[in-house]
Short mmCIF file of C-alpha atoms in Angstrom, two decimals:
data_model
loop_
_atom_site.label_atom_id
_atom_site.label_comp_id
_atom_site.label_asym_id
_atom_site.label_seq_id
_atom_site.Cartn_x
_atom_site.Cartn_y
_atom_site.Cartn_z
CA MET S 322 -25.83 -15.21 27.79
CA ASN S 323 -27.20 -18.42 27.69
CA SER S 324 -30.39 -17.86 27.70
CA SER S 325 -33.03 -20.99 27.35
CA VAL S 326 -34.34 -19.66 23.85
CA GLN S 327 -32.64 -19.56 20.61
CA HIS S 328 -32.54 -16.63 18.64
CA THR S 329 -31.36 -16.17 15.21
CA LEU S 330 -29.35 -13.10 16.49
CA SER S 331 -28.71 -12.43 20.16
CA ILE S 332 -26.30 -8.94 20.90
CA ARG S 333 -25.16 -8.86 24.29
CA GLY S 334 -23.16 -5.99 26.02
CA LEU S 335 -22.48 -4.52 22.46
CA SER S 336 -20.37 -1.27 22.69
CA LYS S 337 -18.27 0.63 19.79
CA GLU S 338 -15.73 3.46 20.25
CA TYR S 339 -14.40 4.60 17.14
CA VAL S 340 -11.95 7.45 19.49
CA PRO S 341 -11.14 5.71 22.82
CA GLY S 342 -13.63 7.29 25.31
CA LYS S 343 -16.48 8.49 23.00
CA PRO S 344 -18.73 5.63 22.67
CA VAL S 345 -21.23 5.28 19.62
CA LEU S 346 -23.15 2.22 20.98
CA ARG S 347 -23.40 1.54 24.85
CA GLN S 348 -24.00 -1.95 25.75
CA ILE S 349 -26.48 -3.01 23.08
CA ASP S 350 -28.69 -5.84 24.14
CA LEU S 351 -30.88 -7.03 21.48
CA ASP S 352 -32.13 -10.18 20.25
CA VAL S 353 -33.94 -10.94 16.74
CA ASP S 354 -36.16 -14.23 16.21
CA THR S 355 -39.03 -13.20 14.99
CA ARG S 356 -40.04 -13.22 10.96
CA GLY S 357 -40.74 -10.06 9.44
CA ILE S 358 -39.50 -6.43 10.06
CA THR S 359 -37.68 -5.11 12.99
CA ALA S 360 -37.22 -1.63 12.03
CA ILE S 361 -34.05 0.43 14.21
CA ILE S 362 -35.10 4.31 14.39
CA GLY S 363 -33.17 6.97 16.20
CA PRO S 364 -31.51 10.50 15.19
CA SER S 365 -28.43 10.66 12.77
CA GLY S 366 -25.75 10.02 14.75
CA THR S 367 -27.22 7.70 17.22
CA GLY S 368 -25.41 4.84 15.96
CA LYS S 369 -27.40 2.99 13.93
CA SER S 370 -25.47 1.96 11.25
CA THR S 371 -22.99 1.36 13.73
CA LEU S 372 -25.16 -1.31 14.90
CA ILE S 373 -25.56 -2.91 11.63
CA ARG S 374 -22.36 -2.88 10.46
CA CYS S 375 -20.77 -4.26 13.84
CA ILE S 376 -23.56 -7.64 13.44
CA ASN S 377 -21.41 -8.64 10.06
CA ARG S 378 -18.46 -6.74 11.33
CA LEU S 379 -18.13 -4.46 8.75
CA VAL S 380 -17.24 -2.12 11.79
CA GLU S 381 -14.94 -4.34 14.64
CA PRO S 382 -16.96 -3.85 17.66
CA THR S 383 -15.20 -2.67 20.87
CA ALA S 384 -16.80 -4.75 23.05
CA GLY S 385 -19.70 -7.30 23.57
CA SER S 386 -20.77 -10.27 21.84
CA ILE S 387 -23.00 -11.22 18.77
CA LEU S 388 -24.60 -14.44 18.71
CA PHE S 389 -25.49 -15.98 15.50
CA GLU S 390 -26.40 -19.45 14.73
CA GLN S 391 -24.54 -20.64 18.11
CA GLN S 392 -21.31 -19.00 17.03
CA ASP S 393 -20.32 -15.06 18.67
CA LEU S 394 -19.27 -13.50 15.17
CA VAL S 395 -17.13 -11.30 17.27
CA ARG S 396 -14.93 -13.75 18.31
CA LEU S 397 -14.36 -14.96 14.73
CA ASP S 398 -11.54 -15.19 12.99
CA ARG S 399 -10.89 -13.85 9.23
CA GLY S 400 -11.69 -17.21 8.07
CA ALA S 401 -14.83 -18.19 9.75
CA LEU S 402 -16.19 -14.54 9.79
CA ARG S 403 -15.88 -14.96 5.79
CA LEU S 404 -17.94 -18.30 6.08
CA ALA S 405 -20.43 -16.72 8.60
CA ARG S 406 -20.96 -13.73 6.37
CA ARG S 407 -22.26 -16.03 3.72
CA HIS S 408 -25.35 -16.37 5.73
CA ILE S 409 -25.89 -12.57 6.32
CA GLY S 410 -26.96 -10.73 3.43
CA MET S 411 -26.83 -6.78 3.15
CA VAL S 412 -28.43 -4.22 1.60
CA PHE S 413 -26.84 -0.74 1.35
CA GLN S 414 -27.86 2.80 1.49
CA GLU S 415 -26.42 3.74 -1.96
CA TYR S 416 -26.51 0.33 -3.03
CA ASN S 417 -22.84 -0.73 -3.71
CA LEU S 418 -23.31 -2.20 -7.05
CA VAL S 419 -20.13 -2.91 -8.90
CA GLU S 420 -21.14 -0.25 -11.15
CA ARG S 421 -18.91 -1.42 -14.41
CA LEU S 422 -20.63 -5.12 -13.88
CA SER S 423 -23.34 -6.63 -15.65
CA VAL S 424 -26.78 -6.35 -13.13
CA MET S 425 -26.32 -10.43 -13.62
CA GLU S 426 -23.07 -10.73 -12.49
CA ASN S 427 -23.91 -8.41 -9.50
CA LEU S 428 -26.56 -10.82 -8.51
CA LEU S 429 -23.83 -14.05 -9.04
CA THR S 430 -21.21 -11.75 -6.13
CA GLY S 431 -23.81 -13.01 -3.85
CA ARG S 432 -22.37 -16.82 -4.39
CA LEU S 433 -18.77 -15.73 -4.01
CA GLY S 434 -18.40 -16.80 -0.79
CA TYR S 435 -19.61 -20.25 -1.86
CA LEU S 436 -17.29 -20.50 -5.09
CA SER S 437 -13.93 -20.76 -4.89
CA ALA S 438 -11.75 -17.73 -6.24
CA TRP S 439 -10.57 -19.57 -9.31
CA LYS S 440 -13.95 -20.45 -10.59
CA ALA S 441 -15.21 -17.07 -9.97
CA TRP S 442 -12.92 -15.42 -12.17
CA ARG S 443 -13.85 -17.78 -14.75
CA ARG S 444 -17.19 -17.05 -14.51
CA LYS S 445 -17.90 -20.76 -13.92
CA TYR S 446 -20.82 -20.20 -11.55
CA PRO S 447 -23.18 -23.76 -10.88
CA GLN S 448 -26.24 -23.79 -13.37
CA GLU S 449 -28.69 -23.82 -10.39
CA ASP S 450 -26.81 -20.41 -8.97
CA ILE S 451 -27.87 -18.95 -12.76
CA ASP S 452 -31.09 -20.28 -12.44
CA ARG S 453 -31.76 -18.88 -9.22
CA ALA S 454 -30.11 -15.40 -10.46
CA PHE S 455 -32.77 -15.36 -12.82
CA GLU S 456 -35.88 -16.36 -10.37
CA LEU S 457 -34.60 -13.75 -8.12
CA LEU S 458 -34.87 -10.92 -10.85
CA GLU S 459 -38.12 -12.08 -11.63
CA ILE S 460 -39.36 -11.92 -8.13
CA VAL S 461 -37.96 -8.27 -7.54
CA GLY S 462 -39.38 -7.07 -11.31
CA LEU S 463 -36.31 -6.80 -13.74
CA ASN S 464 -36.95 -9.35 -16.15
CA GLY S 465 -35.00 -8.77 -18.94
CA PHE S 466 -32.35 -6.91 -17.34
CA GLU S 467 -29.52 -9.38 -16.60
CA ASN S 468 -27.17 -7.58 -19.54
CA GLN S 469 -27.77 -3.93 -18.74
CA ARG S 470 -24.65 -2.52 -16.86
CA ALA S 471 -25.59 -1.64 -13.22
CA ASP S 472 -24.66 2.24 -13.85
CA SER S 473 -27.45 2.43 -16.06
CA LEU S 474 -30.17 1.49 -13.83
CA SER S 475 -31.74 4.06 -11.68
CA GLY S 476 -31.67 4.39 -7.79
CA GLY S 477 -35.14 2.01 -7.27
CA GLN S 478 -34.30 -0.13 -10.07
CA ARG S 479 -30.65 -0.30 -8.43
CA GLN S 480 -31.65 -1.22 -4.80
CA ARG S 481 -34.04 -3.90 -6.13
CA VAL S 482 -30.25 -5.62 -7.99
CA GLY S 483 -29.07 -4.97 -4.05
CA ILE S 484 -31.89 -6.91 -2.41
CA ALA S 485 -31.69 -9.50 -5.31
CA ARG S 486 -27.82 -10.14 -4.62
CA ALA S 487 -28.07 -10.13 -0.71
CA VAL S 488 -30.99 -12.82 -0.96
CA MET S 489 -28.54 -14.44 -3.70
CA GLN S 490 -26.80 -15.54 -0.66
CA ASN S 491 -29.21 -17.58 0.83
CA PRO S 492 -29.06 -15.79 4.30
CA ARG S 493 -30.44 -16.34 7.38
CA LEU S 494 -30.52 -12.74 7.95
CA LEU S 495 -30.82 -9.77 6.35
CA LEU S 496 -29.57 -6.33 7.55
CA ALA S 497 -30.41 -3.32 5.62
CA ASP S 498 -28.59 -0.41 6.36
CA GLU S 499 -30.76 2.86 5.29
CA PRO S 500 -32.47 1.24 2.20
CA THR S 501 -34.44 3.50 1.38
CA SER S 502 -32.74 6.90 2.30
CA SER S 503 -31.36 7.66 -1.43
CA LEU S 504 -34.73 6.70 -2.94
CA ASP S 505 -38.12 8.81 -3.45
CA PRO S 506 -41.18 8.15 -1.37
CA LYS S 507 -43.14 5.99 -3.63
CA THR S 508 -40.17 4.08 -4.74
CA SER S 509 -38.84 3.72 -0.64
CA VAL S 510 -42.12 2.21 -0.25
CA GLU S 511 -41.91 -0.47 -3.66
CA ILE S 512 -38.73 -1.22 -1.74
CA MET S 513 -40.09 -1.58 1.80
CA GLN S 514 -42.80 -3.88 0.52
CA LEU S 515 -39.95 -5.81 -1.43
CA LEU S 516 -38.11 -6.54 1.45
CA VAL S 517 -41.59 -7.24 3.21
CA SER S 518 -42.69 -9.86 0.64
CA ILE S 519 -38.86 -11.32 0.65
CA GLY S 520 -38.74 -11.65 4.41
CA GLU S 521 -41.79 -13.61 4.34
CA LYS S 522 -41.20 -15.68 1.21
CA TYR S 523 -37.70 -17.17 2.29
CA SER S 524 -38.94 -16.98 6.30
CA ILE S 525 -35.79 -14.62 6.94
CA PRO S 526 -35.51 -11.76 9.91
CA VAL S 527 -34.77 -8.40 8.29
CA VAL S 528 -33.22 -5.74 10.21
CA ILE S 529 -33.41 -2.53 8.90
CA ASN S 530 -31.88 1.03 10.12
CA MET S 531 -33.97 3.58 9.14
CA HIS S 532 -34.98 7.65 10.00
CA ASP S 533 -38.89 7.48 8.05
CA VAL S 534 -40.62 6.79 11.27
CA ASP S 535 -44.05 6.55 9.03
CA LEU S 536 -42.35 4.32 6.98
CA ALA S 537 -41.13 2.37 10.04
CA LYS S 538 -44.38 2.09 11.41
CA ARG S 539 -45.94 0.98 8.43
CA PHE S 540 -44.00 -1.89 7.66
CA ALA S 541 -42.06 -3.27 10.83
CA SER S 542 -43.33 -5.54 13.09
CA ARG S 543 -41.01 -4.67 15.45
CA ILE S 544 -39.37 -1.22 16.45
CA VAL S 545 -36.00 -0.75 17.91
CA GLY S 546 -36.17 2.99 18.95
CA MET S 547 -32.35 4.45 19.68
CA SER S 548 -31.21 7.52 21.08
CA GLY S 549 -27.67 8.13 22.47
CA GLY S 550 -25.98 4.94 21.39
CA ALA S 551 -28.41 3.44 23.54
CA ILE S 552 -31.97 1.27 22.81
CA VAL S 553 -34.55 3.53 24.47
CA TYR S 554 -37.47 1.45 23.07
CA ASP S 555 -38.34 -1.71 21.92
CA GLY S 556 -41.86 -2.63 20.84
CA GLY S 557 -44.77 -2.92 18.33
CA PRO S 558 -45.33 -0.16 15.87
CA ALA S 559 -48.83 0.93 17.93
CA GLY S 560 -46.52 1.43 21.01
CA LEU S 561 -44.50 4.78 19.44
CA THR S 562 -46.43 7.41 20.90
CA ASP S 563 -45.76 10.97 21.03
CA THR S 564 -44.19 10.38 24.35
CA VAL S 565 -41.94 7.58 23.35
CA LEU S 566 -40.99 9.50 20.12
CA GLN S 567 -39.67 12.30 22.24
CA SER S 568 -37.22 10.00 24.23
CA ILE S 569 -36.33 9.26 21.05
CA TYR S 570 -35.60 12.10 19.11
CA GLY S 571 -35.93 14.98 21.72
CA GLY S 572 -37.68 18.07 21.28
CA GLU S 573 -41.39 18.29 20.70
CA ASP S 574 -41.99 20.81 17.63
CA TRP S 575 -41.26 18.32 15.27
CA LEU S 576 -44.04 16.31 15.73
CA GLN S 577 -46.80 18.85 15.59
CA MET X 985 9.65 36.64 -3.42
CA THR X 986 11.87 39.32 -5.24
CA VAL X 987 15.10 37.91 -3.89
CA ALA X 988 14.12 34.50 -4.65
CA TRP X 989 13.73 35.29 -8.32
CA LEU X 990 17.09 37.63 -8.30
CA ALA X 991 19.04 34.58 -6.85
CA LEU X 992 17.67 32.49 -9.70
CA VAL X 993 18.72 34.75 -12.52
CA ALA X 994 21.93 35.23 -10.62
CA TYR X 995 22.15 31.21 -10.62
CA MET X 996 21.32 30.81 -14.30
CA ILE X 997 23.77 33.49 -15.50
CA PHE X 998 26.71 32.08 -13.81
CA ALA X 999 25.86 28.23 -14.67
CA GLY X 1000 25.36 29.23 -18.19
CA LEU X 1001 28.95 30.93 -18.08
CA ARG X 1002 30.45 28.21 -16.63
CA LEU X 1003 29.12 25.79 -19.34
CA ASP X 1004 30.08 27.72 -21.73
CA PHE X 1005 26.17 28.39 -22.67
CA THR X 1006 26.59 31.24 -25.11
CA TRP X 1007 25.46 32.61 -28.60
CA ASP X 1008 29.08 32.14 -30.09
CA ARG X 1009 29.45 28.49 -28.98
CA PHE X 1010 26.07 28.13 -30.61
CA ILE X 1011 26.96 29.34 -33.75
CA ILE X 1012 30.18 27.18 -34.26
CA GLY X 1013 27.44 24.42 -33.14
CA LEU X 1014 25.57 25.05 -36.26
CA ASP X 1015 27.98 24.43 -38.56
CA ASN X 1016 29.39 21.25 -37.30
CA ALA X 1017 25.38 20.39 -37.47
CA GLU X 1018 25.25 21.34 -41.04
CA ARG X 1019 28.21 18.92 -41.96
CA PHE X 1020 26.48 15.97 -40.17
CA LEU X 1021 22.95 16.52 -41.47
CA GLY X 1022 24.50 16.83 -44.82
CA ARG X 1023 26.42 13.72 -44.50
CA MET X 1024 23.17 11.78 -43.62
CA PHE X 1025 21.73 12.28 -46.50
CA PRO X 1026 20.76 10.43 -48.51
CA PRO X 1027 20.33 7.57 -46.08
CA ALA X 1028 21.76 4.09 -46.93
CA ILE X 1029 21.34 0.95 -45.34
CA LEU X 1030 24.94 0.19 -45.21
CA GLN X 1031 24.47 -3.24 -43.32
CA PRO X 1032 20.70 -4.54 -44.06
CA ASP X 1033 21.56 -7.99 -42.15
CA SER X 1034 22.89 -6.33 -39.07
CA MET X 1035 19.90 -3.77 -39.31
CA ALA X 1036 17.40 -6.13 -39.79
CA LYS X 1037 18.57 -8.19 -36.68
CA GLY X 1038 18.74 -5.08 -34.09
CA LEU X 1039 15.35 -3.97 -35.08
CA LEU X 1040 13.60 -7.53 -34.43
CA GLU X 1041 15.73 -8.02 -31.33
CA SER X 1042 14.44 -4.67 -30.16
CA LEU X 1043 10.96 -5.59 -31.08
CA GLU X 1044 11.52 -8.54 -29.13
CA ILE X 1045 12.91 -7.19 -26.10
CA ALA X 1046 10.26 -4.65 -26.24
CA ILE X 1047 7.25 -7.60 -26.11
CA LEU X 1048 9.12 -9.77 -23.85
CA ALA X 1049 9.72 -7.03 -21.61
CA SER X 1050 6.18 -5.79 -21.36
CA PHE X 1051 4.47 -9.31 -21.06
CA PHE X 1052 5.99 -9.86 -18.16
CA GLY X 1053 6.45 -6.17 -16.80
CA VAL X 1054 2.76 -5.99 -16.71
CA LEU X 1055 1.95 -9.12 -15.37
CA LEU X 1056 4.54 -8.67 -12.43
CA SER X 1057 2.92 -5.00 -11.91
CA LEU X 1058 -0.13 -5.71 -11.68
CA PRO X 1059 0.39 -7.52 -8.20
CA LEU X 1060 2.87 -5.07 -7.15
CA GLY X 1061 0.51 -2.04 -7.61
CA VAL X 1062 -2.45 -4.22 -5.45
CA LEU X 1063 0.23 -4.54 -2.85
CA ALA X 1064 0.72 -1.17 -2.86
CA ALA X 1065 -2.43 0.28 -2.93
CA ARG X 1066 -3.05 1.28 1.22
CA ASN X 1067 -6.63 0.91 0.88
CA LEU X 1068 -6.30 -2.73 0.27
CA MET X 1069 -3.54 -3.42 2.16
CA PRO X 1070 -1.92 -3.07 5.93
CA ALA X 1071 1.12 -0.80 6.23
CA TRP X 1072 3.43 -3.75 6.39
CA VAL X 1073 2.51 -4.79 3.06
CA SER X 1074 2.18 -1.47 1.21
CA TRP X 1075 5.56 0.00 2.50
CA PRO X 1076 7.58 -2.46 1.10
CA ALA X 1077 5.54 -2.58 -2.19
CA ARG X 1078 5.68 0.53 -2.65
CA THR X 1079 9.50 1.19 -1.80
CA THR X 1080 10.03 -1.71 -4.41
CA ILE X 1081 8.36 0.63 -7.00
CA ALA X 1082 10.15 3.42 -5.79
CA LEU X 1083 13.28 1.78 -6.46
CA CYS X 1084 12.03 0.57 -10.00
CA ARG X 1085 11.48 4.52 -10.81
CA SER X 1086 14.60 6.04 -9.31
CA PHE X 1087 16.69 5.36 -11.99
CA HIS X 1088 16.86 6.30 -15.87
CA PRO X 1089 16.42 2.94 -17.71
CA VAL X 1090 19.69 3.76 -19.31
CA ILE X 1091 21.56 3.34 -15.84
CA VAL X 1092 19.68 0.38 -15.01
CA ALA X 1093 20.56 -1.05 -18.03
CA ILE X 1094 24.64 -0.78 -17.49
CA LEU X 1095 23.80 -2.23 -14.17
CA PHE X 1096 22.04 -5.06 -15.81
CA VAL X 1097 24.80 -5.30 -18.58
CA LYS X 1098 27.64 -5.52 -15.71
CA ALA X 1099 25.46 -8.16 -13.68
CA VAL X 1100 24.01 -10.59 -16.31
CA GLY X 1101 26.15 -9.83 -19.43
CA PHE X 1102 26.16 -8.29 -22.38
CA GLY X 1103 22.75 -8.99 -24.67
CA ALA X 1104 19.08 -8.84 -24.25
CA ILE X 1105 18.69 -10.48 -21.21
CA ALA X 1106 19.94 -7.42 -19.84
CA GLY X 1107 17.65 -5.24 -22.07
CA ILE X 1108 14.52 -6.83 -21.45
CA LEU X 1109 15.32 -7.01 -17.14
CA THR X 1110 15.89 -3.43 -17.96
CA LEU X 1111 12.63 -2.74 -19.16
CA ILE X 1112 10.50 -4.94 -16.96
CA VAL X 1113 11.90 -3.00 -14.11
CA ALA X 1114 10.94 0.32 -16.11
CA SER X 1115 7.50 -1.64 -16.46
CA MET X 1116 6.91 -2.59 -13.04
CA GLY X 1117 7.56 1.03 -11.39
CA PHE X 1118 5.66 2.70 -14.05
CA ILE X 1119 2.48 0.67 -14.37
CA GLY X 1120 2.97 -0.38 -10.54
CA LYS X 1121 2.83 3.39 -9.36
CA LEU X 1122 -0.20 4.49 -11.21
CA PHE X 1123 -2.14 0.95 -10.89
CA ALA X 1124 -2.11 1.42 -6.86
CA GLU X 1125 -3.12 5.01 -6.94
CA ALA X 1126 -5.93 4.19 -9.45
CA ILE X 1127 -7.06 1.51 -6.75
CA GLU X 1128 -6.70 4.10 -4.15
CA GLU X 1129 -9.41 6.08 -5.71
CA ILE X 1130 -11.77 3.64 -6.26
CA SER X 1131 -14.83 3.76 -4.67
CA LEU X 1132 -14.75 0.99 -1.31
CA LYS X 1133 -18.63 0.78 -1.06
CA GLN X 1134 -18.25 -1.70 -3.94
CA VAL X 1135 -16.00 -3.20 -2.62
CA GLU X 1136 -17.56 -3.09 0.82
CA ALA X 1137 -20.56 -5.26 -0.40
CA VAL X 1138 -18.55 -7.85 -2.06
CA ARG X 1139 -16.84 -8.07 1.41
CA ALA X 1140 -19.96 -8.59 2.91
CA SER X 1141 -21.41 -11.43 0.87
CA GLY X 1142 -18.22 -13.51 2.37
CA ALA X 1143 -16.34 -13.70 -0.52
CA PRO X 1144 -12.67 -15.13 -0.74
CA PHE X 1145 -10.20 -12.15 -0.76
CA MET X 1146 -8.90 -13.04 -4.37
CA SER X 1147 -12.62 -12.76 -5.31
CA VAL X 1148 -13.34 -9.04 -3.72
CA LEU X 1149 -10.36 -8.45 -6.10
CA THR X 1150 -11.84 -9.81 -9.08
CA TYR X 1151 -15.47 -8.21 -8.59
CA GLY X 1152 -15.05 -5.59 -6.22
CA VAL X 1153 -11.82 -3.78 -7.36
CA PHE X 1154 -10.56 -4.97 -10.80
CA PRO X 1155 -13.57 -3.79 -12.70
CA GLN X 1156 -13.11 -0.05 -11.41
CA VAL X 1157 -9.58 -0.18 -12.28
CA PHE X 1158 -9.35 -2.43 -15.52
CA SER X 1159 -9.74 0.15 -17.72
CA ARG X 1160 -7.14 2.13 -16.55
CA PHE X 1161 -4.95 -0.71 -15.93
CA VAL X 1162 -5.38 -1.62 -19.76
CA GLY X 1163 -4.15 2.30 -20.68
CA PHE X 1164 -1.13 2.08 -18.83
CA ALA X 1165 -0.22 -0.89 -20.18
CA THR X 1166 -0.27 -0.11 -23.61
CA TYR X 1167 1.56 3.00 -23.16
CA GLN X 1168 3.74 1.45 -21.54
CA ILE X 1169 4.13 -1.17 -24.53
CA ASP X 1170 4.82 2.16 -26.30
CA SER X 1171 7.32 2.95 -24.17
CA ASN X 1172 9.35 -0.07 -24.02
CA LEU X 1173 9.61 -0.13 -27.65
CA ARG X 1174 11.03 3.27 -27.81
CA ASN X 1175 13.35 2.17 -24.97
CA SER X 1176 14.22 -1.00 -26.56
CA THR X 1177 15.84 0.99 -29.30
CA MET X 1178 18.12 2.66 -26.69
CA VAL X 1179 19.16 -0.26 -24.11
CA GLY X 1180 21.89 -1.59 -27.11
CA ILE X 1181 23.53 1.85 -27.03
CA VAL X 1182 25.04 0.53 -23.33
CA GLY X 1183 25.05 -3.26 -24.85
CA ALA X 1184 21.75 -4.55 -23.21
CA GLY X 1185 20.61 -5.77 -26.77
CA GLY X 1186 18.66 -4.31 -29.73
CA ILE X 1187 18.90 -2.07 -32.59
CA GLY X 1188 21.19 0.59 -30.19
CA ALA X 1189 24.00 -0.99 -30.87
CA THR X 1190 23.52 -0.81 -34.64
CA LEU X 1191 23.33 2.89 -34.38
CA PHE X 1192 26.02 3.12 -31.91
CA ALA X 1193 28.28 1.31 -34.05
CA ALA X 1194 27.11 3.44 -37.40
CA PHE X 1195 27.89 6.58 -35.03
CA GLN X 1196 31.20 5.81 -34.42
CA ARG X 1197 32.52 4.72 -37.79
CA PHE X 1198 30.74 7.90 -39.12
CA ASP X 1199 28.44 6.05 -41.02
CA TYR X 1200 25.92 9.14 -41.13
CA ASN X 1201 23.50 7.83 -43.77
CA PHE X 1202 23.79 4.35 -42.27
CA VAL X 1203 22.78 6.16 -38.74
CA CYS X 1204 19.59 8.18 -40.92
CA ALA X 1205 18.64 4.90 -42.32
CA ILE X 1206 18.57 3.41 -38.76
CA LEU X 1207 16.42 6.56 -37.18
CA ILE X 1208 13.71 6.17 -39.90
CA ALA X 1209 13.81 2.60 -39.34
CA ILE X 1210 12.56 3.23 -35.55
CA ILE X 1211 10.38 6.03 -36.07
CA LEU X 1212 8.56 3.19 -38.23
CA MET X 1213 8.61 0.65 -35.69
CA ILE X 1214 7.20 3.10 -33.46
CA MET X 1215 4.40 4.32 -35.17
CA ILE X 1216 3.18 0.59 -36.14
CA GLY X 1217 3.61 0.12 -32.31
CA GLU X 1218 1.34 2.80 -31.63
CA SER X 1219 -1.26 2.01 -33.91
CA LEU X 1220 -1.20 -1.51 -32.30
CA ALA X 1221 -2.13 0.26 -28.97
CA ARG X 1222 -4.58 2.00 -30.38
CA TRP X 1223 -6.13 -0.89 -32.35
CA VAL X 1224 -5.70 -3.12 -28.54
CA ARG X 1225 -7.31 -0.39 -26.71
CA ARG X 1226 -10.06 -0.33 -29.01
CA ILE X 1227 -10.77 -4.22 -29.22
CA LEU X 1228 -10.94 -3.95 -25.29
CA GLY X 1229 -13.32 -1.36 -25.29
CA VAL X 1230 -11.20 1.02 -23.26
CA ASP X 1231 -11.74 4.44 -24.74
CA VAL X 1232 -8.80 6.35 -23.02
CA SER X 1233 -10.48 10.03 -23.88
CA LYS X 1234 -13.29 9.22 -21.51
CA SER X 1235 -13.32 9.66 -18.05
CA ASP X 1236 -13.54 6.59 -15.94
CA ALA X 1237 -16.39 7.94 -13.89
#
């Protein structure tokens, strides 16, 4: 566990059983320290989403350790976990925006961890947070949308708000759980491009789980293939040969 | 099935006979009603002071009880929501709500009159209990229907629990809460005219006294005044909903 290299994220022996005796994740070991995109691919139900959600403990791991900035996230109590979560941004498949709040309020949600509940309730955000929110709106291409209600946006626009909200946290790690699965192909590419450029601009490692292999190959610098709750491939996109893909997804007809 | 229907019909005939629920009895009653109604008109305000004082007191009871009832039912509803709270929190909260709802306000009012004495304070406490039961239950149910995805996102940002509530939960249920609250204000206004009958303050006391003195024309005047008060209250509630931008007829999707 005491590796000599400091990784941003260092997962050791991570297991998760929703039902005792039926592990969804089996002894996962994974280090993330590179900038750029790490894509986790694999068939549905293989635990990709569970893995991502274990990192910020939206799902409680059954065993193992998750070292993030010298802290084992698995062992943190509620208060410390909350503080640690502030540094981990998360983007969701269904965007998970607060539908009835404005785009600006949704962005500022990313600052809630840094603000007392009393100030948040009265919408007393520091000016720098508001400035940053406007800056991010521009970066994600939603200039002038700040007062629109989130439920009036299209899917692609919502995901842009979701990404901006995560970046508002000033995260040192960005997680994305199937961020393009609810979007059309063109918008999916735009969202992936945005995630890449955000990762580069702020030097944050981005871990994305996705089921679109072509999209993963095109944008990820590293690909982690999962099958049956275990990692079966870890390497560059070039190494994803048909044989490797078969070991991840099984079968071969779909490769034709 | 047929047996169940037959049993129900048999029981209804039995109960009706026992209670003298017969046509003849109804005709005798009509006779009485005619005399009663005849003496109600024309309505007359026999004791303007007593009536004004009673109406004002009812209004005050309704407003105070609504204010504190709404205020208290907010945390109670949150605590009772099983999707936000662990069982050891939601269970006592749900029990409290169930207790608040189990008795009719008249019974609660009698209990409070015995406990804290005659007067408006008993009426206020009664209607606070009623408000907590009604709003608390519906608010908890509304929270249990929210989308947890939105809550999850706020939680993932490291927000403190209170901020998760104000940003992830309340925006989803706010308009329904306002709907419940304004409905309850309406209901409190109506009930504040009743608690006086058992000595818990308000116009009910005046009304009851007028009945006992057979001042039916005064009774009629009081009833008309109550109707007016309720109608004004209803339009006020509508106005509040409009100001807060809550369209009750629209769905909450």
